[in-house]
PDB file of C-alpha atoms and ligand atoms in Angstrom:
ATOM      1  CA  MET T  22      -4.663  19.359   4.992  1.00 53.00           C
ATOM      2  CA  ASP T  23      -7.166  17.355   2.913  1.00 81.00           C
ATOM      3  CA  ASN T  24      -8.013  13.992   4.466  1.00 82.00           C
ATOM      4  CA  ASN T  25      -9.772  12.430   1.499  1.00 97.00           C
ATOM      5  CA  ARG T  26      -6.942  10.527  -0.216  1.00 98.00           C
ATOM      6  CA  THR T  27      -4.629   7.660   0.619  1.00 98.00           C
ATOM      7  CA  PHE T  28      -2.055   5.611  -1.238  1.00 98.00           C
ATOM      8  CA  THR T  29      -1.823   1.821  -1.463  1.00 99.00           C
ATOM      9  CA  MET T  30       0.289  -0.904  -3.009  1.00 98.00           C
ATOM     10  CA  ILE T  31      -0.866  -4.467  -3.507  1.00 99.00           C
ATOM     11  CA  LYS T  32       2.409  -6.181  -2.632  1.00 99.00           C
ATOM     12  CA  PRO T  33       4.220  -8.898  -4.671  1.00 99.00           C
ATOM     13  CA  ASP T  34       2.817 -11.787  -2.569  1.00 98.00           C
ATOM     14  CA  ALA T  35      -0.806 -10.787  -3.139  1.00 99.00           C
ATOM     15  CA  PHE T  36      -0.236 -10.004  -6.816  1.00 98.00           C
ATOM     16  CA  SER T  37       1.543 -13.308  -7.560  1.00 98.00           C
ATOM     17  CA  GLU T  38      -1.130 -15.289  -5.701  1.00 98.00           C
ATOM     18  CA  GLY T  39      -3.807 -13.765  -7.960  1.00 98.00           C
ATOM     19  CA  ASN T  40      -5.500 -11.739  -5.230  1.00 98.00           C
ATOM     20  CA  THR T  41      -5.415  -8.356  -6.975  1.00 98.00           C
ATOM     21  CA  GLY T  42      -9.003  -8.508  -8.227  1.00 98.00           C
ATOM     22  CA  ALA T  43     -10.443  -9.623  -4.898  1.00 98.00           C
ATOM     23  CA  ILE T  44      -8.504  -6.938  -3.024  1.00 99.00           C
ATOM     24  CA  LEU T  45      -9.550  -4.143  -5.403  1.00 98.00           C
ATOM     25  CA  GLN T  46     -13.158  -5.320  -5.136  1.00 98.00           C
ATOM     26  CA  LYS T  47     -12.984  -5.217  -1.331  1.00 98.00           C
ATOM     27  CA  ILE T  48     -11.486  -1.718  -1.501  1.00 99.00           C
ATOM     28  CA  THR T  49     -14.196  -0.349  -3.813  1.00 98.00           C
ATOM     29  CA  ASN T  50     -16.956  -2.194  -1.909  1.00 98.00           C
ATOM     30  CA  SER T  51     -15.717  -0.378   1.214  1.00 98.00           C
ATOM     31  CA  GLY T  52     -16.436   3.000  -0.354  1.00 98.00           C
ATOM     32  CA  PHE T  53     -13.035   3.934  -1.768  1.00 98.00           C
ATOM     33  CA  LYS T  54     -12.905   5.382  -5.268  1.00 98.00           C
ATOM     34  CA  ILE T  55      -9.840   4.553  -7.378  1.00 98.00           C
ATOM     35  CA  VAL T  56      -8.409   7.801  -8.796  1.00 98.00           C
ATOM     36  CA  ALA T  57      -5.076   6.363 -10.029  1.00 98.00           C
ATOM     37  CA  LEU T  58      -3.994   2.778 -10.733  1.00 98.00           C
ATOM     38  CA  LYS T  59      -0.794   1.203 -12.066  1.00 98.00           C
ATOM     39  CA  LEU T  60       0.786  -2.225 -12.460  1.00 98.00           C
ATOM     40  CA  THR T  61       4.521  -1.777 -11.975  1.00 98.00           C
ATOM     41  CA  GLN T  62       7.616  -3.270 -10.373  1.00 98.00           C
ATOM     42  CA  LEU T  63       9.881  -1.446  -7.939  1.00 98.00           C
ATOM     43  CA  THR T  64      13.623  -1.198  -8.548  1.00 98.00           C
ATOM     44  CA  PRO T  65      15.874  -1.566  -5.476  1.00 98.00           C
ATOM     45  CA  GLU T  66      16.535   2.185  -5.658  1.00 98.00           C
ATOM     46  CA  LYS T  67      12.827   3.044  -5.657  1.00 98.00           C
ATOM     47  CA  ALA T  68      12.002   0.531  -2.924  1.00 98.00           C
ATOM     48  CA  LYS T  69      14.787   1.895  -0.698  1.00 98.00           C
ATOM     49  CA  ALA T  70      13.599   5.456  -1.281  1.00 98.00           C
ATOM     50  CA  PHE T  71       9.954   4.550  -0.592  1.00 98.00           C
ATOM     51  CA  TYR T  72      10.824   2.775   2.667  1.00 98.00           C
ATOM     52  CA  ALA T  73      13.677   5.130   3.681  1.00 97.00           C
ATOM     53  CA  VAL T  74      12.014   5.701   7.066  1.00 96.00           C
ATOM     54  CA  HIS T  75      12.789   2.042   7.888  1.00 98.00           C
ATOM     55  CA  LYS T  76      16.417   2.025   6.652  1.00 98.00           C
ATOM     56  CA  ASP T  77      17.916   1.327  10.084  1.00 98.00           C
ATOM     57  CA  LYS T  78      15.437  -1.419  11.021  1.00 98.00           C
ATOM     58  CA  PRO T  79      16.566  -5.059  11.170  1.00 98.00           C
ATOM     59  CA  PHE T  80      13.901  -6.054   8.633  1.00 98.00           C
ATOM     60  CA  PHE T  81      14.908  -3.427   6.029  1.00 98.00           C
ATOM     61  CA  GLU T  82      16.953  -5.651   3.683  1.00 98.00           C
ATOM     62  CA  ASN T  83      14.316  -8.382   3.776  1.00 98.00           C
ATOM     63  CA  LEU T  84      11.594  -5.804   3.093  1.00 98.00           C
ATOM     64  CA  ILE T  85      13.433  -4.375   0.062  1.00 98.00           C
ATOM     65  CA  ASN T  86      14.165  -7.855  -1.361  1.00 98.00           C
ATOM     66  CA  PHE T  87      10.504  -8.764  -0.988  1.00 98.00           C
ATOM     67  CA  MET T  88       9.146  -5.538  -2.473  1.00 98.00           C
ATOM     68  CA  VAL T  89      11.293  -5.869  -5.639  1.00 98.00           C
ATOM     69  CA  SER T  90      10.576  -9.605  -6.035  1.00 98.00           C
ATOM     70  CA  GLY T  91       7.627  -9.170  -8.410  1.00 98.00           C
ATOM     71  CA  PRO T  92       4.998  -6.793  -9.764  1.00 98.00           C
ATOM     72  CA  ILE T  93       2.953  -4.565  -7.487  1.00 98.00           C
ATOM     73  CA  VAL T  94      -0.261  -2.619  -8.082  1.00 99.00           C
ATOM     74  CA  ALA T  95      -0.067   1.005  -6.917  1.00 98.00           C
ATOM     75  CA  ALA T  96      -3.186   3.112  -6.437  1.00 99.00           C
ATOM     76  CA  ILE T  97      -4.466   6.389  -5.072  1.00 98.00           C
ATOM     77  CA  LEU T  98      -7.819   6.047  -3.324  1.00 98.00           C
ATOM     78  CA  GLU T  99     -10.407   8.630  -2.419  1.00 98.00           C
ATOM     79  CA  LYS T 100     -12.869   8.580   0.475  1.00 98.00           C
ATOM     80  CA  LYS T 101     -13.700  10.833   3.399  1.00 98.00           C
ATOM     81  CA  ASN T 102     -11.203  10.100   6.207  1.00 97.00           C
ATOM     82  CA  ALA T 103      -9.262   7.949   3.710  1.00 98.00           C
ATOM     83  CA  VAL T 104      -6.018   7.271   5.605  1.00 98.00           C
ATOM     84  CA  GLU T 105      -7.612   6.144   8.850  1.00 98.00           C
ATOM     85  CA  ASP T 106     -10.447   4.195   7.230  1.00 98.00           C
ATOM     86  CA  PHE T 107      -8.037   2.411   4.893  1.00 98.00           C
ATOM     87  CA  ARG T 108      -5.708   1.409   7.754  1.00 98.00           C
ATOM     88  CA  THR T 109      -8.777  -0.079   9.443  1.00 98.00           C
ATOM     89  CA  LEU T 110      -9.680  -1.936   6.231  1.00 99.00           C
ATOM     90  CA  ILE T 111      -6.195  -3.464   5.801  1.00 98.00           C
ATOM     91  CA  GLY T 112      -5.706  -4.461   9.459  1.00 98.00           C
ATOM     92  CA  ALA T 113      -2.603  -4.784  11.629  1.00 98.00           C
ATOM     93  CA  THR T 114       0.899  -5.131  10.133  1.00 98.00           C
ATOM     94  CA  ASN T 115       1.171  -8.662  11.509  1.00 98.00           C
ATOM     95  CA  PRO T 116      -1.653 -10.723   9.951  1.00 98.00           C
ATOM     96  CA  GLU T 117      -1.913 -12.743  13.166  1.00 98.00           C
ATOM     97  CA  ASP T 118      -3.118  -9.528  14.832  1.00 98.00           C
ATOM     98  CA  ALA T 119      -5.256  -8.334  11.907  1.00 98.00           C
ATOM     99  CA  ALA T 120      -8.978  -8.185  12.688  1.00 98.00           C
ATOM    100  CA  GLU T 121     -11.350 -10.676  11.096  1.00 98.00           C
ATOM    101  CA  GLY T 122     -12.322  -9.727   7.560  1.00 98.00           C
ATOM    102  CA  THR T 123      -9.493  -7.207   7.038  1.00 98.00           C
ATOM    103  CA  ILE T 124      -7.388  -7.477   3.875  1.00 98.00           C
ATOM    104  CA  ARG T 125      -4.321  -8.657   5.803  1.00 98.00           C
ATOM    105  CA  ASN T 126      -6.430 -11.159   7.743  1.00 98.00           C
ATOM    106  CA  LEU T 127      -7.732 -12.572   4.461  1.00 98.00           C
ATOM    107  CA  PHE T 128      -4.686 -12.361   2.189  1.00 98.00           C
ATOM    108  CA  ALA T 129      -1.427 -11.906   4.173  1.00 98.00           C
ATOM    109  CA  SER T 130       0.793 -14.828   5.162  1.00 97.00           C
ATOM    110  CA  SER T 131       3.389 -13.239   7.484  1.00 98.00           C
ATOM    111  CA  MET T 132       4.615 -10.002   9.057  1.00 97.00           C
ATOM    112  CA  SER T 133       6.728  -9.281   5.961  1.00 97.00           C
ATOM    113  CA  LYS T 134       4.520 -10.821   3.258  1.00 98.00           C
ATOM    114  CA  ASN T 135       1.492  -8.889   4.385  1.00 98.00           C
ATOM    115  CA  ALA T 136      -0.284  -8.320   1.063  1.00 98.00           C
ATOM    116  CA  ILE T 137      -0.839  -4.577   1.093  1.00 99.00           C
ATOM    117  CA  HIS T 138       0.501  -1.145   2.013  1.00 98.00           C
ATOM    118  CA  GLY T 139      -1.534   1.766   3.334  1.00 98.00           C
ATOM    119  CA  SER T 140      -0.222   5.267   4.050  1.00 98.00           C
ATOM    120  CA  ASP T 141      -0.020   6.158   7.753  1.00 98.00           C
ATOM    121  CA  SER T 142      -0.764   9.919   7.534  1.00 98.00           C
ATOM    122  CA  ASP T 143      -2.241  12.502   5.165  1.00 97.00           C
ATOM    123  CA  GLU T 144       1.240  13.933   4.649  1.00 97.00           C
ATOM    124  CA  ASN T 145       2.703  10.534   3.704  1.00 97.00           C
ATOM    125  CA  ALA T 146      -0.307   9.745   1.503  1.00 98.00           C
ATOM    126  CA  ALA T 147       0.493  12.839  -0.584  1.00 97.00           C
ATOM    127  CA  ILE T 148       4.234  12.058  -0.693  1.00 98.00           C
ATOM    128  CA  GLU T 149       3.704   8.383  -1.582  1.00 98.00           C
ATOM    129  CA  GLY T 150       1.068   9.136  -4.222  1.00 98.00           C
ATOM    130  CA  ALA T 151       3.400  11.640  -5.892  1.00 97.00           C
ATOM    131  CA  PHE T 152       6.226   9.078  -5.702  1.00 97.00           C
ATOM    132  CA  HIS T 153       4.287   6.753  -8.039  1.00 98.00           C
ATOM    133  CA  PHE T 154       2.043   9.010 -10.140  1.00 98.00           C
ATOM    134  CA  ASN T 155       2.361  12.185 -12.199  1.00 97.00           C
ATOM    135  CA  GLU T 156      -0.455  14.738 -11.914  1.00 95.00           C
ATOM    136  CA  ASN T 157      -1.760  13.701 -15.357  1.00 97.00           C
ATOM    137  CA  GLU T 158      -2.122  10.070 -14.196  1.00 97.00           C
ATOM    138  CA  ILE T 159      -4.545  11.048 -11.403  1.00 97.00           C
ATOM    139  CA  LEU T 160      -8.260  11.554 -12.079  1.00 96.00           C
ATOM    140  CA  ASN T 161      -9.473  15.039 -11.267  1.00 87.00           C
ATOM    141  CA  HIS T 162     -13.190  15.429 -11.098  1.00 69.00           C
TER     142      HIS T 162
HETATM  143  N1  LIG V  16       7.872  -5.350   8.160  1.00 55.42           N
HETATM  144  C1  LIG V  16       8.566  -6.539   8.369  1.00 55.42           C
HETATM  145  N2  LIG V  16       8.908  -6.877   9.659  1.00 55.42           N
HETATM  146  C2  LIG V  16       8.605  -6.101  10.724  1.00 55.42           C
HETATM  147  C3  LIG V  16       7.905  -4.902  10.505  1.00 55.42           C
HETATM  148  C4  LIG V  16       7.555  -4.549   9.216  1.00 55.42           C
HETATM  149  O1  LIG V  16       8.882  -7.244   7.429  1.00 55.42           O
HETATM  150  O2  LIG V  16       8.946  -6.473  11.870  1.00 55.42           O
HETATM  151  C5  LIG V  16       7.513  -4.966   6.795  1.00 55.42           C
HETATM  152  C6  LIG V  16       6.034  -5.222   6.488  1.00 55.42           C
HETATM  153  O3  LIG V  16       5.929  -5.622   5.125  1.00 55.42           O
HETATM  154  C7  LIG V  16       5.419  -3.870   6.715  1.00 55.42           C
HETATM  155  C8  LIG V  16       6.519  -2.924   6.205  1.00 55.42           C
HETATM  156  O4  LIG V  16       7.725  -3.571   6.616  1.00 55.42           O
HETATM  157  O5  LIG V  16       4.195  -3.717   6.022  1.00 55.42           O
HETATM  158  C9  LIG V  16       6.477  -1.518   6.742  1.00 55.42           C
HETATM  159  O6  LIG V  16       6.416  -1.579   8.171  1.00 55.42           O
HETATM  160  P1  LIG V  16       5.426  -0.645   8.983  1.00 55.42           P
HETATM  161  O7  LIG V  16       5.792  -0.748  10.415  1.00 55.42           O
HETATM  162  O8  LIG V  16       5.389   0.723   8.361  1.00 55.42           O
HETATM  163  O9  LIG V  16       4.012  -1.388   8.788  1.00 55.42           O
HETATM  164  P2  LIG V  16       2.707  -0.969   7.973  1.00 55.42           P
HETATM  165  O10 LIG V  16       2.596   0.524   8.023  1.00 55.42           O
HETATM  166  O11 LIG V  16       2.894  -1.491   6.568  1.00 55.42           O
HETATM  167  O12 LIG V  16       1.576  -1.663   8.681  1.00 55.42           O
HETATM  168 MG1  LIG V  17       3.969   1.981   7.582  1.00 55.42          MG
END
């Protein structure tokens, strides 16, 4: 499977705090090319479907409430080894554990309000990208 694309969402905390521009700049400065980009807001139905893998976790309801609480920015990003390199760029789920200079280290405030999503596998990157974008919304070059 191709390993050159990943999917991200700038989460409601980062968007409402005005960090979208700084985060996108850090992403592009790190060698990722934006091939799809959208400002949107998740409905409860869409948020539950997106995070279905976590539906039995204790934090699920809190996660859904947070993810629908305001606008998000969804994007598909292109780079060699995209999924792994992007997870490195965003840092650990808990910002207290996120390495210095990572997006979560710089912009996240808690384990739940952690600023940004990054796909965890090539398979999920494809599924999550298709969840948010039609083929004609993605740059082909
Ligand atoms: N999350 C949370 N509490 C937890 C674990 C996760 O609120 O104990 C939230 C957090 O926003 C996280 C998302 O659920 O980004 C998805 O969790 P996952 O373990 O997939 O972390 P990620 O892949 O985003 O690092
Ligand atoms: Mg995850």
